[in-house]
Amino acid sequence: MPTVQKSLRISDTLAQAITDAAEATGRDFTAVATELLSEAIAIRQCPGITFMDGATGRRAILAGTGLDVWEVVYAYEHLDRSFDALRHAFSHLTEPQLRAALSYAVRYPEDIRRRIMANDAWTPERLARELPIFVPPRS
């Protein structure tokens, strides 16, 4: 993705927080600041979405649930894009939460597509090879 250089004045406290995050993750200041700014824009564009670190990296989740946005979108796609069926499948979520997930998917389709592809790559064979502890023993 093309980039531009901009001069920006931030408080010492904010600069230190970004530096601390960069050191903690082994990334540089610019990468962390860019990630934080990108997430802040996404959160403003899609109320109800936030971001969380996890085993697969940083990802969009439904705020207050820990449920990945891609999981809701994946279900929606497999329910023939029926909002009523989605509401039934995720009856514990509110309509605004479901709409937030779908809104995020419209604005950030590449993120959702990448996460779904990564999930689909976990075949039974790969699971047995890489994480055999999660494969039940054969009788």
PDB file of C-alpha atoms in Angstrom:
ATOM      1  CA  MET A   1       0.000   0.000   0.000  1.00  0.00           C
ATOM      2  CA  PRO A   2       1.467   3.413  -0.913  1.00  0.00           C
ATOM      3  CA  THR A   3       2.330   5.678   1.992  1.00  0.00           C
ATOM      4  CA  VAL A   4       2.866   9.395   2.535  1.00  0.00           C
ATOM      5  CA  GLN A   5       4.992  11.145   5.093  1.00  0.00           C
ATOM      6  CA  LYS A   6       3.211  13.614   7.369  1.00  0.00           C
ATOM      7  CA  SER A   7       4.470  15.655  10.264  1.00  0.00           C
ATOM      8  CA  LEU A   8       2.363  15.245  13.382  1.00  0.00           C
ATOM      9  CA  ARG A   9       2.621  16.715  16.863  1.00  0.00           C
ATOM     10  CA  ILE A  10       1.541  14.423  19.687  1.00  0.00           C
ATOM     11  CA  SER A  11       1.924  14.640  23.450  1.00  0.00           C
ATOM     12  CA  ASP A  12       4.924  13.124  25.189  1.00  0.00           C
ATOM     13  CA  THR A  13       2.551  10.766  26.986  1.00  0.00           C
ATOM     14  CA  LEU A  14       1.058   9.479  23.733  1.00  0.00           C
ATOM     15  CA  ALA A  15       4.477   9.151  22.115  1.00  0.00           C
ATOM     16  CA  GLN A  16       5.684   7.122  25.102  1.00  0.00           C
ATOM     17  CA  ALA A  17       2.620   4.872  25.001  1.00  0.00           C
ATOM     18  CA  ILE A  18       3.255   4.127  21.316  1.00  0.00           C
ATOM     19  CA  THR A  19       6.962   3.552  21.993  1.00  0.00           C
ATOM     20  CA  ASP A  20       6.095   1.162  24.830  1.00  0.00           C
ATOM     21  CA  ALA A  21       3.674  -0.752  22.588  1.00  0.00           C
ATOM     22  CA  ALA A  22       6.288  -0.936  19.841  1.00  0.00           C
ATOM     23  CA  GLU A  23       8.903  -2.304  22.219  1.00  0.00           C
ATOM     24  CA  ALA A  24       6.472  -4.814  23.699  1.00  0.00           C
ATOM     25  CA  THR A  25       5.588  -6.185  20.266  1.00  0.00           C
ATOM     26  CA  GLY A  26       9.000  -5.896  18.609  1.00  0.00           C
ATOM     27  CA  ARG A  27       7.622  -3.535  15.977  1.00  0.00           C
ATOM     28  CA  ASP A  28       8.640  -0.024  15.073  1.00  0.00           C
ATOM     29  CA  PHE A  29       6.940   3.185  16.162  1.00  0.00           C
ATOM     30  CA  THR A  30       5.447   3.881  12.732  1.00  0.00           C
ATOM     31  CA  ALA A  31       3.905   0.415  12.404  1.00  0.00           C
ATOM     32  CA  VAL A  32       2.245   0.654  15.816  1.00  0.00           C
ATOM     33  CA  ALA A  33       1.041   4.235  15.289  1.00  0.00           C
ATOM     34  CA  THR A  34      -0.375   3.315  11.875  1.00  0.00           C
ATOM     35  CA  GLU A  35      -2.178   0.295  13.322  1.00  0.00           C
ATOM     36  CA  LEU A  36      -3.666   2.384  16.131  1.00  0.00           C
ATOM     37  CA  LEU A  37      -4.826   5.100  13.740  1.00  0.00           C
ATOM     38  CA  SER A  38      -6.340   2.530  11.366  1.00  0.00           C
ATOM     39  CA  GLU A  39      -8.215   0.889  14.218  1.00  0.00           C
ATOM     40  CA  ALA A  40      -9.455   4.239  15.537  1.00  0.00           C
ATOM     41  CA  ILE A  41     -10.907   5.051  12.108  1.00  0.00           C
ATOM     42  CA  ALA A  42     -12.560   1.627  11.855  1.00  0.00           C
ATOM     43  CA  ILE A  43     -14.056   2.021  15.343  1.00  0.00           C
ATOM     44  CA  ARG A  44     -15.511   5.394  14.370  1.00  0.00           C
ATOM     45  CA  GLN A  45     -16.862   4.088  11.074  1.00  0.00           C
ATOM     46  CA  CYS A  46     -18.336   0.944  12.615  1.00  0.00           C
ATOM     47  CA  PRO A  47     -19.637   1.614  16.128  1.00  0.00           C
ATOM     48  CA  GLY A  48     -19.767  -1.587  18.134  1.00  0.00           C
ATOM     49  CA  ILE A  49     -16.513  -2.927  16.714  1.00  0.00           C
ATOM     50  CA  THR A  50     -13.242  -2.986  18.598  1.00  0.00           C
ATOM     51  CA  PHE A  51      -9.938  -4.819  18.256  1.00  0.00           C
ATOM     52  CA  MET A  52      -8.260  -7.519  20.300  1.00  0.00           C
ATOM     53  CA  ASP A  53      -4.961  -9.380  20.286  1.00  0.00           C
ATOM     54  CA  GLY A  54      -5.128 -13.126  19.950  1.00  0.00           C
ATOM     55  CA  ALA A  55      -3.333 -16.203  18.714  1.00  0.00           C
ATOM     56  CA  THR A  56      -3.959 -15.192  15.110  1.00  0.00           C
ATOM     57  CA  GLY A  57      -2.900 -11.596  15.645  1.00  0.00           C
ATOM     58  CA  ARG A  58      -4.922  -8.465  16.119  1.00  0.00           C
ATOM     59  CA  ARG A  59      -8.485  -8.784  14.892  1.00  0.00           C
ATOM     60  CA  ALA A  60     -11.841  -7.035  14.748  1.00  0.00           C
ATOM     61  CA  ILE A  61     -14.358  -8.220  17.343  1.00  0.00           C
ATOM     62  CA  LEU A  62     -17.848  -7.289  18.462  1.00  0.00           C
ATOM     63  CA  ALA A  63     -17.294  -5.053  21.471  1.00  0.00           C
ATOM     64  CA  GLY A  64     -18.043  -6.737  24.772  1.00  0.00           C
ATOM     65  CA  THR A  65     -18.306 -10.220  23.287  1.00  0.00           C
ATOM     66  CA  GLY A  66     -14.878 -11.427  22.198  1.00  0.00           C
ATOM     67  CA  LEU A  67     -16.613 -12.816  19.100  1.00  0.00           C
ATOM     68  CA  ASP A  68     -14.635 -12.206  15.918  1.00  0.00           C
ATOM     69  CA  VAL A  69     -16.434 -10.196  13.257  1.00  0.00           C
ATOM     70  CA  TRP A  70     -15.432 -12.677  10.574  1.00  0.00           C
ATOM     71  CA  GLU A  71     -17.277 -15.449  12.445  1.00  0.00           C
ATOM     72  CA  VAL A  72     -20.561 -13.556  12.194  1.00  0.00           C
ATOM     73  CA  VAL A  73     -19.963 -12.747   8.526  1.00  0.00           C
ATOM     74  CA  TYR A  74     -19.003 -16.356   7.791  1.00  0.00           C
ATOM     75  CA  ALA A  75     -22.277 -17.540   9.325  1.00  0.00           C
ATOM     76  CA  TYR A  76     -24.219 -14.885   7.404  1.00  0.00           C
ATOM     77  CA  GLU A  77     -22.711 -16.071   4.120  1.00  0.00           C
ATOM     78  CA  HIS A  78     -23.532 -19.716   4.939  1.00  0.00           C
ATOM     79  CA  LEU A  79     -27.081 -18.738   5.872  1.00  0.00           C
ATOM     80  CA  ASP A  80     -27.678 -17.462   2.329  1.00  0.00           C
ATOM     81  CA  ARG A  81     -27.268 -13.880   3.558  1.00  0.00           C
ATOM     82  CA  SER A  82     -30.511 -14.083   5.524  1.00  0.00           C
ATOM     83  CA  PHE A  83     -30.507 -11.562   8.357  1.00  0.00           C
ATOM     84  CA  ASP A  84     -33.389 -13.377  10.061  1.00  0.00           C
ATOM     85  CA  ALA A  85     -31.440 -16.635  10.018  1.00  0.00           C
ATOM     86  CA  LEU A  86     -28.380 -14.817  11.346  1.00  0.00           C
ATOM     87  CA  ARG A  87     -30.413 -13.292  14.156  1.00  0.00           C
ATOM     88  CA  HIS A  88     -31.672 -16.778  15.052  1.00  0.00           C
ATOM     89  CA  ALA A  89     -28.165 -18.296  14.893  1.00  0.00           C
ATOM     90  CA  PHE A  90     -26.780 -15.563  17.154  1.00  0.00           C
ATOM     91  CA  SER A  91     -29.831 -15.043  19.351  1.00  0.00           C
ATOM     92  CA  HIS A  92     -27.613 -13.894  22.226  1.00  0.00           C
ATOM     93  CA  LEU A  93     -26.499 -10.851  20.182  1.00  0.00           C
ATOM     94  CA  THR A  94     -28.520  -7.714  19.578  1.00  0.00           C
ATOM     95  CA  GLU A  95     -29.548  -6.518  16.160  1.00  0.00           C
ATOM     96  CA  PRO A  96     -27.147  -3.525  16.390  1.00  0.00           C
ATOM     97  CA  GLN A  97     -24.284  -5.917  17.169  1.00  0.00           C
ATOM     98  CA  LEU A  98     -25.068  -8.043  14.116  1.00  0.00           C
ATOM     99  CA  ARG A  99     -25.414  -4.966  11.924  1.00  0.00           C
ATOM    100  CA  ALA A 100     -22.083  -3.652  13.221  1.00  0.00           C
ATOM    101  CA  ALA A 101     -20.382  -6.871  12.096  1.00  0.00           C
ATOM    102  CA  LEU A 102     -21.970  -6.698   8.650  1.00  0.00           C
ATOM    103  CA  SER A 103     -21.130  -3.011   8.355  1.00  0.00           C
ATOM    104  CA  TYR A 104     -17.492  -3.743   9.134  1.00  0.00           C
ATOM    105  CA  ALA A 105     -17.486  -6.438   6.452  1.00  0.00           C
ATOM    106  CA  VAL A 106     -18.759  -3.973   3.864  1.00  0.00           C
ATOM    107  CA  ARG A 107     -16.092  -1.399   4.768  1.00  0.00           C
ATOM    108  CA  TYR A 108     -13.241  -3.883   5.239  1.00  0.00           C
ATOM    109  CA  PRO A 109     -13.971  -6.862   2.974  1.00  0.00           C
ATOM    110  CA  GLU A 110     -10.297  -7.777   2.527  1.00  0.00           C
ATOM    111  CA  ASP A 111      -9.808  -8.208   6.274  1.00  0.00           C
ATOM    112  CA  ILE A 112     -12.852 -10.476   6.484  1.00  0.00           C
ATOM    113  CA  ARG A 113     -11.877 -12.455   3.378  1.00  0.00           C
ATOM    114  CA  ARG A 114      -8.341 -12.999   4.713  1.00  0.00           C
ATOM    115  CA  ARG A 115      -9.628 -14.257   8.081  1.00  0.00           C
ATOM    116  CA  ILE A 116     -12.141 -16.626   6.495  1.00  0.00           C
ATOM    117  CA  MET A 117      -9.477 -18.018   4.169  1.00  0.00           C
ATOM    118  CA  ALA A 118      -7.127 -18.582   7.117  1.00  0.00           C
ATOM    119  CA  ASN A 119      -9.880 -20.424   8.975  1.00  0.00           C
ATOM    120  CA  ASP A 120     -10.781 -22.543   5.945  1.00  0.00           C
ATOM    121  CA  ALA A 121      -7.111 -23.562   5.639  1.00  0.00           C
ATOM    122  CA  TRP A 122      -7.521 -25.646   8.830  1.00  0.00           C
ATOM    123  CA  THR A 123      -8.376 -28.976   7.231  1.00  0.00           C
ATOM    124  CA  PRO A 124      -8.656 -32.151   9.366  1.00  0.00           C
ATOM    125  CA  GLU A 125      -5.307 -33.249   7.927  1.00  0.00           C
ATOM    126  CA  ARG A 126      -3.589 -29.995   8.889  1.00  0.00           C
ATOM    127  CA  LEU A 127      -5.122 -30.115  12.351  1.00  0.00           C
ATOM    128  CA  ALA A 128      -3.836 -33.679  12.876  1.00  0.00           C
ATOM    129  CA  ARG A 129      -0.389 -32.704  11.620  1.00  0.00           C
ATOM    130  CA  GLU A 130       0.070 -29.398  13.471  1.00  0.00           C
ATOM    131  CA  LEU A 131      -2.142 -29.766  16.543  1.00  0.00           C
ATOM    132  CA  PRO A 132      -2.568 -33.487  17.159  1.00  0.00           C
ATOM    133  CA  ILE A 133      -3.683 -32.916  20.730  1.00  0.00           C
ATOM    134  CA  PHE A 134      -7.019 -31.618  19.366  1.00  0.00           C
ATOM    135  CA  VAL A 135      -7.699 -34.716  17.279  1.00  0.00           C
ATOM    136  CA  PRO A 136      -9.653 -37.414  19.122  1.00  0.00           C
ATOM    137  CA  PRO A 137      -7.980 -40.820  19.181  1.00  0.00           C
ATOM    138  CA  ARG A 138      -9.334 -43.403  16.794  1.00  0.00           C
ATOM    139  CA  SER A 139     -11.166 -46.348  18.297  1.00  0.00           C
TER     140      SER A 139
END
